[in-house]
Amino acid sequence: MSHTEDNSAVGVAKHKSSPIGVAMRALTAVTGSDFAQKYGLSEPINRVAYKATETGFKSLGAANRAFKQVSGGDAPARPTVTPKGYFNLNPDDEQAMIAETVHDFSTNILRPAAYEADKNAQAPEDIVKRSAELGITMINVPEEFDGAASERGVVTNALVAEAMAYGDMGLALPLLAPSGVATTLTNFGSDGQQKTYLPDFAGEDVPMSAVVIAEPRPLFDAFDLQTKAVKSPSGYKLNGVKSFVPCAGSAELFIVGATLEGRPALFIVESDTKGLSVEADPHMGLRAAGMGRLILDNVSVPAHALLGEESGEKAAEAYADVVRLSRLGWSALAAGTGKAMLDYVVPYVNEREAFGEPISNRQAVAFMVATMATEVDSIRLVTLRGASRAEQGLPFARETALARKLTIDKGLQIGLDGVQLLGGHGFTKEHPVERWYRDLRGAGIGEGIVVL
């Protein structure tokens, strides 16, 4: 049996000598000698060695490969681009048209009226009527009831809410609230409830209405309601106080959140129901929405007033989805107002001069604007991702939680930075940024109203 020599161990196999290798060994020996150390030659020799080896490596590299020039003439090779259904933020033609129409309406109609509406804590009636002509509510009513909804449109609703809030969030709330009621009835209402109420949401005379969940207490938890519903011989009795109700004094219909048998549920309550009363409740922000409180004192509603006419787990699941869709709605509103803030601030810092130059040349200002832009996009992207998943019937609770967190933290920061960048002007009502700051604060605590 022959023995094969093992040359794989480190240092066993001998390498071929090269001119650069020989030179390096010689220079290393010289630089390490007592002679070089004594006369200070080590450093100069090292520099010579480095330059020599650098040139040598370059020469060797150039000599190792020879490229043959080939004349072309055909089309260059390119990888194919194939749609694969990845997350796509580009709206289709219909969505783009709707969003553009709403954007024009909010910019040309809502924004000029926002100052007076905020001052009076009331949405002008003519604007409410004009908004009905846009057909915002109709797109959430099924075709069977003369609406335009052939499929679930959560993404479209998010784009609409964003575009509406670009003009003014306070005015957007009462204009979008009926659409939230129509969406809730379409997605979770029973056949009888849809036939009773949805036809009125398909025309131009849309009833003022709202989904009401919030309650006036610290650390409010939408899944731990103090408003109670108990069964009665004729249906249910509701007791409690609800807040954050837009146009409360003129609303005709409410969908109210209450605890039933230990679980949250939603009830349809008409405004003329005995025991129901409304109080004005102006807020720091969102004043144009004409916010009020809904007081329910032994309000009796029939059995078919329970949304979906199903109690227990089914009612609780519907309630949870409504809350999540509403939170996405608030985030869409925050994205729209945040974009308005950004678009207002950028020209200001570019035109405002200090010490002979635009303040946007200052690094601190530029960084603040860049951060605002990043935060606006973060809110918008997470919101649209959640909306797209909801539209496809996929779980979207995680995306909703992220969007809400960003709205609470970053939405408020966008408002603060907008006021800060305008300096003393940001603190006055001459510019809308102080109102947008107040509205963005409200977006982080609102529940109900806008349901996508």
Coordinates of C-alpha atoms in Angstrom, one line a residue:
M1 CA 0.0 0.0 0.0
S2 CA 1.6 3.2 -1.2
H3 CA 1.9 6.2 1.1
T4 CA 0.6 9.6 -0.3
E5 CA 2.3 12.6 1.1
D6 CA -0.1 15.1 2.8
N7 CA 0.7 18.7 1.6
S8 CA -2.6 20.2 2.9
A9 CA -1.2 21.4 6.3
V10 CA -0.5 25.1 6.7
G11 CA 3.1 25.9 5.8
V12 CA 3.8 22.4 4.3
A13 CA 3.2 23.2 0.6
K14 CA 5.9 25.4 -0.9
H15 CA 4.7 28.4 -2.9
K16 CA 6.3 29.6 -6.1
S17 CA 8.5 32.6 -5.7
S18 CA 7.6 35.9 -7.5
P19 CA 9.6 39.1 -7.9
I20 CA 7.3 41.0 -5.6
G21 CA 7.5 38.2 -3.0
V22 CA 11.3 38.2 -3.1
A23 CA 11.5 42.0 -2.9
M24 CA 9.0 42.0 0.1
R25 CA 11.1 39.5 2.0
A26 CA 14.3 41.4 1.3
L27 CA 12.8 44.7 2.4
T28 CA 11.3 43.1 5.5
A29 CA 14.6 41.8 6.5
V30 CA 16.3 45.2 6.0
T31 CA 13.6 47.2 7.9
G32 CA 13.9 44.8 10.8
S33 CA 17.7 45.0 11.0
D34 CA 19.6 47.0 13.7
F35 CA 21.2 49.1 10.9
A36 CA 17.8 50.4 9.7
Q37 CA 16.6 51.1 13.2
K38 CA 19.8 52.9 14.1
Y39 CA 19.7 55.3 11.2
G40 CA 15.9 55.8 11.0
L41 CA 15.5 54.0 7.7
S42 CA 12.5 51.8 8.7
E43 CA 9.7 54.2 7.8
P44 CA 11.1 55.4 4.4
I45 CA 11.7 51.8 3.4
N46 CA 8.2 50.8 4.5
R47 CA 6.8 53.6 2.3
V48 CA 8.9 52.4 -0.7
A49 CA 7.7 48.8 -0.1
Y50 CA 4.0 49.9 0.1
K51 CA 4.3 51.9 -3.2
A52 CA 6.2 49.1 -4.9
T53 CA 3.7 46.4 -3.9
E54 CA 0.7 48.6 -4.7
T55 CA 2.0 49.2 -8.2
G56 CA 2.9 45.6 -8.5
F57 CA -0.5 44.4 -7.5
K58 CA -2.1 46.8 -10.0
S59 CA 0.2 45.6 -12.7
L60 CA -0.4 41.9 -12.0
G61 CA -4.2 42.6 -11.9
A62 CA -4.1 44.2 -15.2
A63 CA -2.0 41.5 -16.7
N64 CA -4.2 38.6 -15.4
R65 CA -7.2 39.4 -17.6
A66 CA -7.5 40.5 -21.2
F67 CA -10.9 41.7 -22.5
K68 CA -11.8 41.1 -26.1
Q69 CA -13.7 44.0 -27.6
V70 CA -16.8 42.9 -29.4
S71 CA -18.9 45.2 -31.5
G72 CA -22.7 45.3 -30.6
G73 CA -25.7 45.9 -32.7
D74 CA -28.5 43.9 -31.0
A75 CA -30.8 45.1 -28.2
P76 CA -29.0 44.8 -24.8
A77 CA -30.1 42.1 -22.4
R78 CA -32.4 43.2 -19.6
P79 CA -34.2 41.3 -16.8
T80 CA -38.0 41.1 -17.4
V81 CA -40.3 43.0 -15.1
T82 CA -43.4 41.0 -14.2
P83 CA -46.2 42.1 -11.9
K84 CA -46.3 39.6 -9.0
G85 CA -49.0 41.1 -6.8
Y86 CA -46.6 42.7 -4.3
F87 CA -47.8 45.5 -2.1
N88 CA -48.6 48.3 -4.5
L89 CA -49.4 51.9 -3.5
N90 CA -50.5 53.0 -6.9
P91 CA -54.3 53.6 -7.0
D92 CA -56.2 52.4 -10.0
D93 CA -57.7 55.0 -12.4
E94 CA -61.0 55.2 -10.6
Q95 CA -59.4 55.6 -7.2
A96 CA -57.1 58.2 -8.5
M97 CA -60.0 60.2 -10.0
I98 CA -62.0 60.0 -6.7
A99 CA -59.0 61.1 -4.6
E100 CA -58.2 63.9 -7.0
T101 CA -61.8 65.2 -6.9
V102 CA -61.9 65.1 -3.1
H103 CA -58.5 66.8 -2.9
D104 CA -59.7 69.6 -5.1
F105 CA -62.8 70.0 -3.1
S106 CA -60.9 70.0 0.2
T107 CA -58.3 72.5 -1.0
N108 CA -60.7 74.9 -2.8
I109 CA -63.8 74.7 -0.5
L110 CA -62.8 73.4 2.9
R111 CA -59.5 75.1 3.6
P112 CA -60.8 78.7 2.9
A113 CA -63.8 78.0 5.2
A114 CA -61.8 76.3 8.0
Y115 CA -60.8 79.3 10.0
E116 CA -64.4 80.5 10.5
A117 CA -65.7 77.0 11.1
D118 CA -63.0 76.5 13.8
K119 CA -63.9 79.8 15.3
N120 CA -67.7 79.1 15.4
A121 CA -67.2 75.4 16.3
Q122 CA -69.6 74.5 13.6
A123 CA -69.5 73.1 10.0
P124 CA -71.3 75.4 7.6
E125 CA -74.5 73.9 6.2
D126 CA -73.8 74.8 2.6
I127 CA -70.5 72.9 2.8
V128 CA -72.2 69.8 4.2
K129 CA -74.7 69.9 1.4
R130 CA -72.0 70.4 -1.3
S131 CA -70.0 67.5 0.0
A132 CA -73.0 65.2 -0.5
E133 CA -72.8 65.9 -4.2
L134 CA -69.4 64.3 -4.3
G135 CA -71.0 60.9 -3.7
I136 CA -68.5 60.0 -0.9
T137 CA -71.1 58.1 1.0
M138 CA -72.6 56.4 -2.1
I139 CA -69.3 54.6 -2.8
N140 CA -69.9 52.6 0.4
V141 CA -73.5 51.6 -0.4
P142 CA -74.1 48.4 -2.3
E143 CA -75.6 48.6 -5.8
E144 CA -78.7 46.8 -4.6
F145 CA -79.5 50.0 -2.7
D146 CA -78.7 52.4 -5.6
G147 CA -75.1 52.8 -4.4
A148 CA -71.9 52.3 -6.2
A149 CA -70.1 49.7 -4.1
S150 CA -69.5 46.5 -6.0
E151 CA -66.7 45.4 -3.7
R152 CA -65.1 46.4 -0.4
G153 CA -63.3 49.7 -0.8
V154 CA -61.2 50.2 2.4
V155 CA -58.2 51.6 0.4
T156 CA -60.4 54.0 -1.5
N157 CA -61.9 55.2 1.8
A158 CA -58.4 55.8 3.2
L159 CA -57.5 57.8 0.1
V160 CA -60.7 59.8 0.4
A161 CA -60.1 60.5 4.2
E162 CA -56.5 61.6 3.5
A163 CA -57.5 63.9 0.7
M164 CA -60.4 65.4 2.7
A165 CA -58.1 66.1 5.7
Y166 CA -55.6 67.8 3.5
G167 CA -58.1 70.7 3.4
D168 CA -59.1 70.6 7.0
M169 CA -59.5 67.7 9.4
G170 CA -62.2 69.4 11.5
L171 CA -64.5 69.9 8.5
A172 CA -63.6 66.4 7.2
L173 CA -65.1 64.7 10.2
P174 CA -68.8 65.6 9.8
L175 CA -68.5 65.1 6.0
L176 CA -67.0 61.6 6.4
A177 CA -69.1 60.5 9.4
P178 CA -72.2 59.4 7.3
S179 CA -69.9 57.4 5.1
G180 CA -68.6 55.6 8.2
V181 CA -72.2 54.7 9.2
A182 CA -72.9 53.4 5.6
T183 CA -69.7 51.4 5.7
T184 CA -70.6 49.8 9.0
L185 CA -74.1 48.9 7.9
T186 CA -72.8 47.5 4.6
N187 CA -70.2 45.4 6.3
F188 CA -71.9 44.3 9.4
G189 CA -75.6 45.2 9.2
S190 CA -78.4 42.6 8.9
D191 CA -80.6 42.4 5.8
G192 CA -83.4 44.3 7.6
Q193 CA -81.1 47.0 8.9
Q194 CA -79.6 47.6 5.4
K195 CA -83.0 47.8 3.8
T196 CA -84.2 50.2 6.4
Y197 CA -81.3 52.7 6.4
L198 CA -79.0 52.3 3.4
P199 CA -81.3 53.7 0.7
D200 CA -81.1 57.1 2.5
F201 CA -77.3 57.1 2.2
A202 CA -77.3 56.6 -1.6
G203 CA -78.8 60.0 -2.6
E204 CA -77.7 63.6 -2.2
D205 CA -79.8 64.1 1.0
V206 CA -77.6 62.0 3.2
P207 CA -78.7 61.9 6.9
M208 CA -76.1 63.4 9.3
S209 CA -75.0 60.4 11.4
A210 CA -71.9 59.0 13.2
V211 CA -70.4 55.9 14.7
V212 CA -70.1 56.8 18.4
I213 CA -67.6 54.8 20.5
A214 CA -65.5 57.3 22.7
E215 CA -66.5 58.1 26.3
P216 CA -65.5 61.2 28.3
R217 CA -63.1 59.6 30.8
P218 CA -59.3 59.4 31.3
L219 CA -57.4 56.5 29.8
F220 CA -60.5 55.5 27.7
D221 CA -60.3 51.9 26.4
A222 CA -62.5 51.2 23.4
F223 CA -62.8 47.6 24.6
D224 CA -63.8 48.4 28.1
L225 CA -67.0 50.5 27.7
Q226 CA -68.9 52.0 30.6
T227 CA -72.0 52.5 28.5
K228 CA -74.1 49.5 29.2
A229 CA -76.9 47.7 27.3
V230 CA -79.2 45.3 29.1
K231 CA -82.0 43.2 27.6
S232 CA -85.5 44.3 28.1
P233 CA -88.9 42.7 27.1
S234 CA -89.0 44.9 24.0
G235 CA -85.3 44.9 23.1
Y236 CA -82.5 46.7 25.0
K237 CA -82.0 49.6 27.3
L238 CA -78.9 51.8 27.0
N239 CA -77.3 53.9 29.6
G240 CA -74.1 56.0 29.5
V241 CA -72.4 59.0 28.0
K242 CA -70.6 59.1 24.7
S243 CA -68.3 61.9 23.4
F244 CA -66.5 62.9 20.2
V245 CA -69.8 63.1 18.3
P246 CA -69.5 65.4 15.2
C247 CA -72.5 67.6 14.4
A248 CA -74.2 66.1 17.4
G249 CA -77.0 68.6 17.5
S250 CA -78.1 68.0 13.9
A251 CA -77.4 64.3 13.6
E252 CA -80.3 62.0 12.8
L253 CA -78.8 58.6 13.4
F254 CA -76.1 57.1 15.6
I255 CA -74.4 53.7 15.8
V256 CA -73.5 53.5 19.5
G257 CA -71.0 51.2 21.2
A258 CA -72.1 49.6 24.5
T259 CA -71.3 46.6 26.7
L260 CA -73.8 43.8 26.3
E261 CA -73.4 40.7 28.6
G262 CA -69.7 41.6 29.2
R263 CA -68.9 42.0 25.5
P264 CA -68.8 45.2 23.4
A265 CA -71.5 45.6 20.7
L266 CA -73.0 48.3 18.5
F267 CA -76.6 49.5 18.5
I268 CA -78.5 51.6 16.0
V269 CA -80.1 54.6 17.8
E270 CA -82.3 57.2 16.0
S271 CA -81.9 60.8 17.3
D272 CA -85.6 61.1 18.3
T273 CA -85.5 58.1 20.6
K274 CA -86.8 58.9 24.1
G275 CA -84.1 59.4 26.8
L276 CA -81.5 60.5 24.2
S277 CA -80.1 64.0 24.7
V278 CA -77.2 66.0 23.3
E279 CA -74.8 68.5 24.9
A280 CA -72.3 70.7 23.2
D281 CA -68.7 69.7 23.9
P282 CA -66.2 71.9 22.1
H283 CA -62.6 70.5 22.1
M284 CA -59.2 72.0 21.9
G285 CA -59.0 70.7 18.3
L286 CA -61.4 69.5 15.7
R287 CA -63.6 72.4 16.6
A288 CA -65.1 72.8 13.1
A289 CA -66.7 69.3 13.6
G290 CA -69.1 70.8 16.1
M291 CA -68.4 68.1 18.7
G292 CA -70.9 67.1 21.3
R293 CA -71.8 64.5 23.9
L294 CA -74.5 61.9 23.6
I295 CA -76.3 61.2 26.9
L296 CA -78.3 57.9 27.0
D297 CA -80.7 57.7 30.0
N298 CA -82.7 54.4 29.8
V299 CA -82.8 54.7 26.1
S300 CA -85.1 51.9 24.8
V301 CA -84.3 50.4 21.4
P302 CA -85.9 47.4 19.7
A303 CA -84.2 44.0 19.4
H304 CA -83.4 44.6 15.8
A305 CA -81.3 47.7 16.8
L306 CA -78.4 45.4 17.7
L307 CA -76.0 45.7 14.7
G308 CA -76.2 42.5 12.7
E309 CA -79.0 41.3 15.0
E310 CA -76.6 38.8 16.5
S311 CA -75.4 39.0 20.1
G312 CA -72.4 37.4 21.8
E313 CA -69.2 36.6 20.0
K314 CA -70.5 37.7 16.5
A315 CA -71.4 41.1 17.8
A316 CA -68.0 41.5 19.6
E317 CA -66.2 40.5 16.4
A318 CA -68.1 43.1 14.4
Y319 CA -67.4 45.7 17.1
A320 CA -63.6 45.0 17.0
D321 CA -63.4 45.3 13.2
V322 CA -65.3 48.6 13.4
V323 CA -62.8 50.0 15.9
R324 CA -59.9 48.8 13.9
L325 CA -61.3 50.3 10.7
S326 CA -62.0 53.5 12.5
R327 CA -58.4 53.7 13.8
L328 CA -57.1 53.3 10.3
G329 CA -59.5 56.2 9.4
W330 CA -58.0 58.5 12.0
S331 CA -54.5 57.6 10.8
A332 CA -55.5 58.4 7.2
L333 CA -56.8 61.8 8.4
A334 CA -53.5 62.4 10.2
A335 CA -51.6 61.6 7.1
G336 CA -53.6 64.1 5.1
T337 CA -53.2 66.9 7.7
G338 CA -49.5 66.0 8.1
K339 CA -49.0 66.4 4.4
A340 CA -50.8 69.7 4.4
M341 CA -48.5 70.8 7.2
L342 CA -45.4 69.7 5.3
D343 CA -46.5 71.4 2.1
Y344 CA -47.1 74.6 4.0
V345 CA -43.9 74.6 5.9
V346 CA -41.5 73.9 3.0
P347 CA -42.2 77.1 1.0
Y348 CA -42.1 79.1 4.3
V349 CA -38.6 78.0 5.3
N350 CA -37.4 78.5 1.8
E351 CA -38.7 82.0 1.6
R352 CA -38.1 83.2 5.2
E353 CA -34.7 84.8 5.6
A354 CA -32.5 85.3 8.6
F355 CA -29.0 86.7 8.5
G356 CA -29.2 87.1 4.8
E357 CA -30.2 83.6 3.8
P358 CA -33.2 81.3 3.8
I359 CA -33.6 79.6 7.1
S360 CA -33.9 76.3 5.2
N361 CA -30.1 76.6 4.8
R362 CA -29.7 76.0 8.5
Q363 CA -29.0 72.3 9.2
A364 CA -31.4 72.2 12.2
V365 CA -34.3 73.4 10.0
A366 CA -33.5 71.1 7.1
F367 CA -33.2 68.1 9.4
M368 CA -36.6 69.0 11.1
V369 CA -38.3 69.2 7.7
A370 CA -36.8 65.9 6.5
T371 CA -38.0 64.3 9.7
M372 CA -41.5 65.6 9.2
A373 CA -41.5 64.2 5.6
T374 CA -40.3 60.8 6.9
E375 CA -43.0 60.7 9.6
V376 CA -45.8 61.6 7.2
D377 CA -44.8 58.8 4.9
S378 CA -44.5 56.3 7.8
I379 CA -48.1 57.0 8.9
R380 CA -49.4 56.9 5.3
L381 CA -47.6 53.7 4.3
V382 CA -48.6 51.7 7.4
T383 CA -52.2 53.0 7.1
L384 CA -52.5 51.9 3.4
R385 CA -50.9 48.6 4.2
G386 CA -53.5 48.0 6.9
A387 CA -56.3 49.1 4.6
S388 CA -55.1 46.9 1.8
R389 CA -55.1 43.8 4.1
A390 CA -58.6 44.7 5.4
E391 CA -59.9 45.0 1.9
Q392 CA -58.5 41.5 1.0
G393 CA -60.1 40.0 4.1
L394 CA -56.7 39.4 5.7
P395 CA -55.9 40.0 9.4
F396 CA -55.0 43.7 9.9
A397 CA -54.9 44.2 13.7
R398 CA -51.1 44.5 13.7
E399 CA -51.1 47.2 11.0
T400 CA -53.9 49.0 12.8
A401 CA -51.9 49.1 16.0
L402 CA -48.8 50.4 14.3
A403 CA -50.7 53.1 12.4
R404 CA -52.4 54.2 15.7
K405 CA -49.0 54.3 17.5
L406 CA -47.5 56.4 14.7
T407 CA -50.5 58.7 14.7
I408 CA -50.3 59.3 18.4
D409 CA -46.5 59.9 18.5
K410 CA -45.5 61.1 15.1
G411 CA -48.7 62.9 14.2
L412 CA -48.4 65.1 17.2
Q413 CA -44.7 65.6 16.5
I414 CA -45.5 66.8 13.0
G415 CA -47.8 69.4 14.4
L416 CA -45.2 70.5 17.0
D417 CA -42.5 70.8 14.4
G418 CA -44.8 72.7 12.0
V419 CA -45.5 75.3 14.7
Q420 CA -41.8 75.5 15.7
L421 CA -40.6 76.0 12.1
L422 CA -42.9 79.0 11.7
G423 CA -41.6 80.5 15.0
G424 CA -43.8 83.2 16.3
H425 CA -46.0 83.0 13.3
G426 CA -46.8 79.4 14.1
F427 CA -48.4 80.4 17.3
T428 CA -50.9 82.8 15.7
K429 CA -54.1 82.2 13.8
E430 CA -52.7 84.1 10.8
H431 CA -51.3 80.7 9.7
P432 CA -53.3 77.4 9.8
V433 CA -50.5 75.4 11.3
E434 CA -51.7 76.1 14.9
R435 CA -55.1 74.7 14.0
W436 CA -53.6 71.7 12.3
Y437 CA -51.4 71.0 15.4
R438 CA -54.6 71.0 17.5
D439 CA -56.4 68.7 15.1
L440 CA -53.5 66.3 14.9
R441 CA -53.6 66.0 18.7
G442 CA -57.2 65.0 18.4
A443 CA -56.4 62.3 15.8
G444 CA -54.5 60.3 18.3
I445 CA -57.4 60.0 20.8
G446 CA -60.4 59.7 18.6
E447 CA -62.5 56.6 18.2
G448 CA -65.4 55.8 15.9
I449 CA -66.7 58.4 13.4
V450 CA -64.6 57.6 10.3
V451 CA -64.8 53.9 9.5
L452 CA -63.0 52.8 6.4

